[in-house]
Coordinates of C-alpha atoms (C1' of nucleotides) in Angstrom, one line a residue:
Chain C
M1 CA 0.0 0.0 0.0
I2 CA 1.2 3.5 -0.8
T3 CA 0.3 6.1 1.7
K4 CA -2.2 9.0 1.1
K5 CA 0.8 11.3 1.0
A6 CA 2.2 9.5 -2.1
K7 CA -1.3 9.2 -3.6
Y8 CA -1.9 13.0 -3.2
G9 CA 1.6 13.7 -4.5
L10 CA 1.0 11.6 -7.6
K11 CA -2.3 13.3 -8.2
A12 CA -0.7 16.7 -7.9
M13 CA 2.1 15.8 -10.2
F14 CA -0.3 14.5 -12.8
Y15 CA -2.2 17.7 -12.5
L16 CA 0.9 19.8 -13.1
A17 CA 1.9 17.5 -16.0
Q18 CA -1.4 18.4 -17.7
T19 CA -0.8 22.1 -17.6
D20 CA 1.4 24.3 -19.5
A21 CA 4.8 23.3 -18.2
L22 CA 6.0 26.9 -17.6
T23 CA 3.0 28.2 -15.6
Y24 CA 3.2 28.2 -11.8
I25 CA 0.1 26.7 -10.2
S26 CA -0.8 27.5 -6.6
I27 CA -1.3 25.0 -3.9
Q28 CA -4.8 26.3 -3.5
E29 CA -5.7 25.5 -7.1
I30 CA -4.3 21.9 -6.9
S31 CA -6.0 21.4 -3.6
N32 CA -9.4 22.5 -5.0
K33 CA -9.2 20.6 -8.3
E34 CA -7.8 17.4 -6.9
H35 CA -9.6 17.4 -3.5
I36 CA -6.5 17.3 -1.4
P37 CA -6.3 18.9 2.1
K38 CA -4.4 22.2 1.4
R39 CA -2.2 22.2 4.5
F40 CA -1.2 18.6 3.9
L41 CA -0.5 19.3 0.3
E42 CA 1.9 22.1 1.3
H43 CA 4.3 19.5 2.9
I44 CA 4.0 17.2 0.0
L45 CA 4.9 19.7 -2.6
A46 CA 7.7 21.0 -0.4
D47 CA 9.1 17.5 -0.3
L48 CA 8.9 17.1 -4.0
K49 CA 10.7 20.4 -4.4
K50 CA 13.5 19.2 -2.1
S51 CA 13.9 16.2 -4.4
H52 CA 14.2 18.6 -7.4
L53 CA 11.0 17.3 -9.1
L54 CA 9.3 20.6 -8.7
K55 CA 10.2 24.3 -8.9
S56 CA 8.4 27.0 -6.9
K57 CA 7.8 30.7 -7.0
I58 CA 6.6 32.8 -4.1
G59 CA 4.1 35.6 -4.3
T60 CA 1.2 36.6 -6.6
H61 CA 1.0 34.3 -9.6
G62 CA 3.5 32.0 -7.9
G63 CA 3.1 28.4 -7.1
Y64 CA 4.7 25.2 -8.3
R65 CA 5.6 23.7 -11.7
L66 CA 7.4 20.6 -12.8
A67 CA 11.2 20.9 -12.7
L68 CA 11.6 18.5 -15.6
S69 CA 9.6 17.5 -18.6
P70 CA 6.9 15.0 -17.5
D71 CA 8.4 12.2 -19.5
K72 CA 11.6 12.6 -17.4
I73 CA 9.8 12.2 -14.1
S74 CA 9.2 8.6 -13.0
I75 CA 6.4 7.4 -10.7
G76 CA 9.1 5.6 -8.7
E77 CA 10.9 8.9 -7.9
I78 CA 7.7 10.4 -6.7
I79 CA 6.7 7.5 -4.4
R80 CA 10.3 7.2 -3.1
T81 CA 10.3 10.8 -2.2
L82 CA 7.1 10.7 -0.3
D83 CA 6.9 7.3 1.2
G84 CA 10.6 6.5 1.5
L85 CA 12.3 3.5 0.0
L86 CA 10.4 1.1 -2.2
E87 CA 11.8 -1.8 -0.3
P88 CA 9.2 -4.3 0.9
E89 CA 11.2 -4.9 4.0
S90 CA 13.8 -2.8 5.9
C91 CA 16.5 -5.4 5.8
L92 CA 16.8 -4.9 2.1
K93 CA 18.3 -1.4 2.5
Q94 CA 21.2 -0.4 0.4
E95 CA 23.9 -1.5 2.9
G96 CA 23.6 -4.8 1.1
A97 CA 25.4 -7.4 3.2
E98 CA 24.2 -5.9 6.4
I99 CA 22.6 -8.4 8.8
C100 CA 19.2 -7.6 10.2
E101 CA 18.2 -8.4 13.8
D102 CA 16.3 -11.6 13.2
C103 CA 17.9 -13.1 10.1
Q104 CA 21.3 -14.3 10.8
H105 CA 22.3 -15.8 7.5
V106 CA 21.6 -13.2 5.0
A107 CA 22.7 -15.1 1.9
Q108 CA 20.4 -18.0 2.6
C109 CA 17.5 -16.0 3.9
N110 CA 14.5 -17.1 1.9
V111 CA 12.5 -14.1 3.0
K112 CA 15.2 -11.7 1.9
N113 CA 15.6 -13.5 -1.4
I114 CA 12.0 -13.3 -2.4
L115 CA 11.5 -9.8 -1.2
N116 CA 14.5 -8.7 -3.0
H117 CA 13.1 -10.1 -6.2
L118 CA 9.9 -8.3 -5.6
L119 CA 11.8 -5.1 -5.1
T120 CA 13.6 -5.5 -8.4
T121 CA 10.4 -5.9 -10.2
T122 CA 8.6 -3.1 -8.4
E123 CA 11.5 -0.7 -9.1
Y124 CA 11.5 -1.8 -12.8
V125 CA 7.9 -0.9 -13.2
L126 CA 7.9 2.3 -11.2
N127 CA 11.2 3.7 -12.5
N128 CA 10.3 3.0 -16.1
T129 CA 6.9 4.6 -16.0
S130 CA 6.8 8.4 -16.3
L131 CA 4.0 10.9 -15.7
V132 CA 3.4 10.7 -19.5
D133 CA 3.4 6.9 -19.7
A134 CA 1.1 6.3 -16.8
N135 CA -2.1 7.0 -18.7
K136 CA -1.2 5.1 -21.8
K137 CA -3.2 2.0 -22.7
S138 CA 0.1 0.2 -23.6
L139 CA 0.8 0.1 -19.9
T140 CA -1.4 -3.0 -19.6
S141 CA 0.9 -4.9 -21.9
M142 CA 4.2 -3.7 -20.5
Chain U
M1 CA 6.9 -2.7 3.0
I2 CA 5.5 -5.9 4.4
T3 CA 4.8 -5.9 8.1
K4 CA 6.7 -7.9 10.7
K5 CA 3.6 -10.1 10.9
A6 CA 4.0 -11.2 7.3
K7 CA 7.8 -11.4 7.7
Y8 CA 7.4 -13.7 10.8
G9 CA 4.8 -15.7 9.0
L10 CA 7.0 -16.2 6.0
K11 CA 9.9 -17.3 8.2
A12 CA 7.6 -19.7 10.1
M13 CA 6.3 -21.2 6.8
F14 CA 9.8 -21.6 5.4
Y15 CA 10.8 -23.3 8.7
L16 CA 7.9 -25.7 8.4
A17 CA 8.6 -26.3 4.7
Q18 CA 12.1 -27.5 5.7
T19 CA 10.9 -30.2 8.0
D20 CA 9.2 -33.5 7.4
A21 CA 5.9 -32.5 6.1
L22 CA 3.9 -34.7 8.3
T23 CA 5.4 -33.8 11.7
Y24 CA 3.7 -31.2 13.8
I25 CA 6.0 -28.5 15.1
S26 CA 5.2 -26.5 18.2
I27 CA 4.9 -22.7 18.3
Q28 CA 7.6 -22.8 21.0
E29 CA 10.1 -24.5 18.6
I30 CA 9.5 -22.2 15.7
S31 CA 9.7 -19.2 18.1
N32 CA 13.0 -20.3 19.4
K33 CA 14.6 -21.3 16.1
E34 CA 13.4 -18.3 14.1
H35 CA 13.6 -15.7 16.9
I36 CA 9.9 -14.7 16.7
P37 CA 8.0 -13.5 19.8
K38 CA 6.0 -16.5 20.9
R39 CA 2.7 -14.9 21.8
F40 CA 2.8 -12.9 18.5
L41 CA 3.5 -16.0 16.5
E42 CA 0.4 -17.7 18.0
H43 CA -1.8 -15.2 16.2
I44 CA 0.1 -15.5 13.0
L45 CA -0.1 -19.2 12.8
A46 CA -3.8 -19.1 13.8
D47 CA -4.4 -16.8 10.8
L48 CA -2.5 -19.0 8.5
K49 CA -4.6 -22.0 9.7
K50 CA -7.8 -20.0 9.0
S51 CA -6.6 -19.6 5.5
H52 CA -6.1 -23.3 5.2
L53 CA -2.4 -23.0 4.7
L54 CA -1.6 -24.8 8.0
K55 CA -3.1 -27.7 10.0
S56 CA -2.8 -27.9 13.7
K57 CA -2.9 -30.5 16.4
I58 CA -3.5 -29.8 20.1
G59 CA -1.7 -31.4 23.0
T60 CA 1.6 -33.3 23.5
H61 CA 3.6 -33.6 20.3
G62 CA 1.1 -31.2 18.7
G63 CA 1.8 -28.1 16.8
Y64 CA 1.5 -26.9 13.3
R65 CA 2.3 -28.4 9.9
L66 CA 1.8 -27.3 6.3
A67 CA -1.7 -28.1 5.0
L68 CA -0.3 -28.5 1.4
S69 CA 2.9 -29.5 -0.2
P70 CA 5.4 -26.5 -0.1
D71 CA 5.3 -26.2 -3.8
K72 CA 1.6 -25.5 -3.7
I73 CA 1.8 -22.7 -1.2
S74 CA 2.6 -19.3 -2.8
I75 CA 4.3 -16.4 -1.0
G76 CA 1.4 -14.3 -2.2
E77 CA -1.2 -16.3 -0.3
I78 CA 0.9 -16.0 2.9
I79 CA 1.4 -12.2 2.6
R80 CA -2.2 -11.7 1.6
T81 CA -3.4 -13.7 4.6
L82 CA -1.3 -11.7 7.1
D83 CA -1.1 -8.2 5.7
G84 CA -4.4 -8.1 3.8
L85 CA -4.7 -7.4 0.1
L86 CA -1.6 -6.9 -2.0
E87 CA -3.1 -3.8 -3.5
P88 CA -0.8 -0.7 -3.3
E89 CA -3.9 1.5 -2.8
S90 CA -7.3 0.8 -1.3
C91 CA -9.3 2.1 -4.3
L92 CA -8.1 -0.9 -6.3
K93 CA -10.1 -3.4 -4.3
Q94 CA -12.0 -6.2 -6.1
E95 CA -15.2 -4.2 -6.4
G96 CA -13.6 -3.0 -9.6
A97 CA -15.7 -0.1 -10.9
E98 CA -16.2 1.3 -7.5
I99 CA -15.4 5.0 -7.1
C100 CA -13.1 6.1 -4.3
E101 CA -13.7 9.3 -2.3
D102 CA -11.2 11.5 -4.0
C103 CA -10.9 10.1 -7.6
Q104 CA -14.1 10.9 -9.4
H105 CA -13.3 9.5 -12.9
V106 CA -12.1 6.0 -12.3
A107 CA -11.4 5.1 -15.9
Q108 CA -9.1 8.1 -16.5
C109 CA -7.5 8.0 -13.1
N110 CA -3.7 8.0 -13.7
V111 CA -2.9 7.0 -10.2
K112 CA -5.3 4.1 -10.4
N113 CA -3.9 3.0 -13.8
I114 CA -0.3 2.9 -12.7
L115 CA -1.0 1.3 -9.3
N116 CA -3.2 -1.3 -11.0
H117 CA -0.3 -2.2 -13.2
L118 CA 2.0 -2.5 -10.2
L119 CA -0.5 -4.7 -8.5
T120 CA -0.7 -7.0 -11.5
T121 CA 3.1 -7.3 -11.5
T122 CA 3.3 -7.9 -7.8
E123 CA 0.7 -10.5 -7.9
Y124 CA 2.4 -12.2 -10.7
V125 CA 5.6 -12.5 -8.8
L126 CA 4.2 -13.4 -5.5
N127 CA 1.5 -15.8 -6.7
N128 CA 4.0 -17.7 -8.9
T129 CA 6.7 -18.1 -6.2
S130 CA 6.1 -21.0 -3.8
L131 CA 7.9 -21.9 -0.6
V132 CA 10.1 -24.2 -2.7
D133 CA 10.9 -21.7 -5.4
A134 CA 11.8 -18.8 -3.1
N135 CA 15.3 -20.1 -2.4
K136 CA 16.2 -21.0 -6.0
K137 CA 18.9 -19.1 -7.7
S138 CA 16.8 -19.0 -10.8
L139 CA 14.6 -16.5 -9.1
T140 CA 17.0 -13.7 -10.0
S141 CA 16.3 -14.4 -13.7
M142 CA 12.6 -14.9 -13.4
Chain I
dA1 C1' -4.4 -36.8 36.5
dT2 C1' -1.1 -34.1 34.6
dC3 C1' 1.5 -32.0 31.3
dT4 C1' 1.7 -30.1 26.8
dT5 C1' 0.1 -27.4 23.4
dA6 C1' -3.3 -24.8 20.7
dT7 C1' -7.3 -21.5 21.0
dC8 C1' -10.0 -17.5 22.4
dT9 C1' -10.5 -12.8 23.8
dA10 C1' -8.9 -8.8 25.5
dT11 C1' -5.8 -5.1 26.1
dA12 C1' -1.7 -2.1 26.0
dG13 C1' 2.4 0.3 24.2
dT14 C1' 4.4 2.4 20.3
dA15 C1' 5.2 4.2 15.9
dA16 C1' 3.5 5.9 11.6
dT17 C1' 0.1 8.4 9.2
dG18 C1' -2.9 12.1 8.2
dA19 C1' -4.0 16.6 9.1
dT20 C1' -4.1 21.3 11.0
dA21 C1' -2.1 25.8 12.8
dG22 C1' 0.5 30.1 13.5
dA23 C1' 4.0 33.0 12.2
dT24 C1' 7.2 34.5 8.6
dT25 C1' 9.2 35.6 4.2
dT26 C1' 9.2 36.7 -0.6
dT27 C1' 7.1 38.5 -4.7
dT28 C1' 3.9 41.0 -7.5
dA29 C1' 1.2 44.7 -8.7
dA30 C1' -1.7 48.6 -7.8
Chain V
dT1 C1' 5.0 52.0 -0.6
dT2 C1' 1.6 49.3 0.7
dA3 C1' -1.5 45.4 0.4
dA4 C1' -2.4 41.0 -1.2
dA5 C1' -0.9 36.5 -2.8
dA6 C1' 1.6 32.7 -2.1
dA7 C1' 5.3 29.7 -0.5
dT8 C1' 8.1 28.4 3.8
dC9 C1' 9.2 27.1 8.5
dT10 C1' 8.3 24.8 12.7
dA11 C1' 5.4 22.8 15.8
dT12 C1' 1.7 20.0 17.2
dC13 C1' -2.2 16.9 17.5
dA14 C1' -5.5 13.2 16.5
dT15 C1' -6.1 8.8 14.7
dT16 C1' -5.0 4.5 13.1
dA17 C1' -2.2 0.5 12.4
dC18 C1' 1.4 -2.2 14.1
dT19 C1' 3.7 -5.0 17.5
dA20 C1' 3.3 -7.4 21.4
dT21 C1' 1.7 -9.4 25.8
dA22 C1' -1.6 -11.6 29.0
dG23 C1' -5.1 -14.6 31.2
dA24 C1' -8.2 -18.1 30.8
dT25 C1' -9.8 -22.2 28.4
dA26 C1' -10.0 -26.5 25.7
dA27 C1' -8.1 -30.6 23.7
dG28 C1' -5.0 -34.4 23.4
dA29 C1' -1.1 -37.6 25.0
dT30 C1' 1.0 -40.5 28.4

DNA sequence: ATCTTATCTATAGTAATGATAGATTTTTAA
DNA sequence: TTAAAAATCTATCATTACTATAGATAAGAT
């Protein structure tokens, strides 16, 4: 399950992807159009800016816009930014050979093996789907 | 992320899969060998029994054993039993055409489209990997 | 009988999630 | 230069989900 934070973030990003790429859109507008709590959306967009997926402008006619062209922004980056790592289990973190509390023998850990495989697959799907790809019918046959 | 409940459940299932399929193993033994809190494990195994993945026997020399041969038990069934649906978002539930609170136009919902694709992929991986498959090297090239 | 072990029901602590609030700063435009 | 618009910063709170423990009971083996 992705969190509501990621879901709201995705909706906001899709909304921005639909608009003229150079226009700044206010939090208020996104909140209204996509039915996302405004004060919550503030944090979400701020996080996406920190990850360099959005640019912002303060003041009248300010707001947010995509930092990159929509086809260069992957769904994976958005979810990773808002929900953290895509790993299905904490012991899969980058450190690699690291041993987690309860599984002593990393190499032979069945749980780790299967979850690692799931992670690879999930990353493949999410990293290779951009804001533009996501609404294509071809997605079903990817 | 899968929860600790699912992780513990997977470890317990792998442990049982390693043993003689007809022998009942006590919660105590699994708890000791796999370092899983015993009272927590009780609930987990009870759930897996309700889902007909385990059989149990009360009393001396009692315990749990797999209800099916290990190659007939998928990782997906185990996780689904313990963590609920595999869906990455609640609006993807079986009801299909159902409309979720915030997304009015289901058919054109980009978020739903992409998450639905992720679900399909996740289900494919987890439903087609059994307790026996999970430790095979071939998994990496699946 | 007694010990072993699962089963049932309840509950409690903790962490993560979802959401709101106030005060501040920057920018635009009148 | 002033007022409005909008993001930014920091804090906090409510709720839910997760993790775990506990007591009492029932069933089976020796």
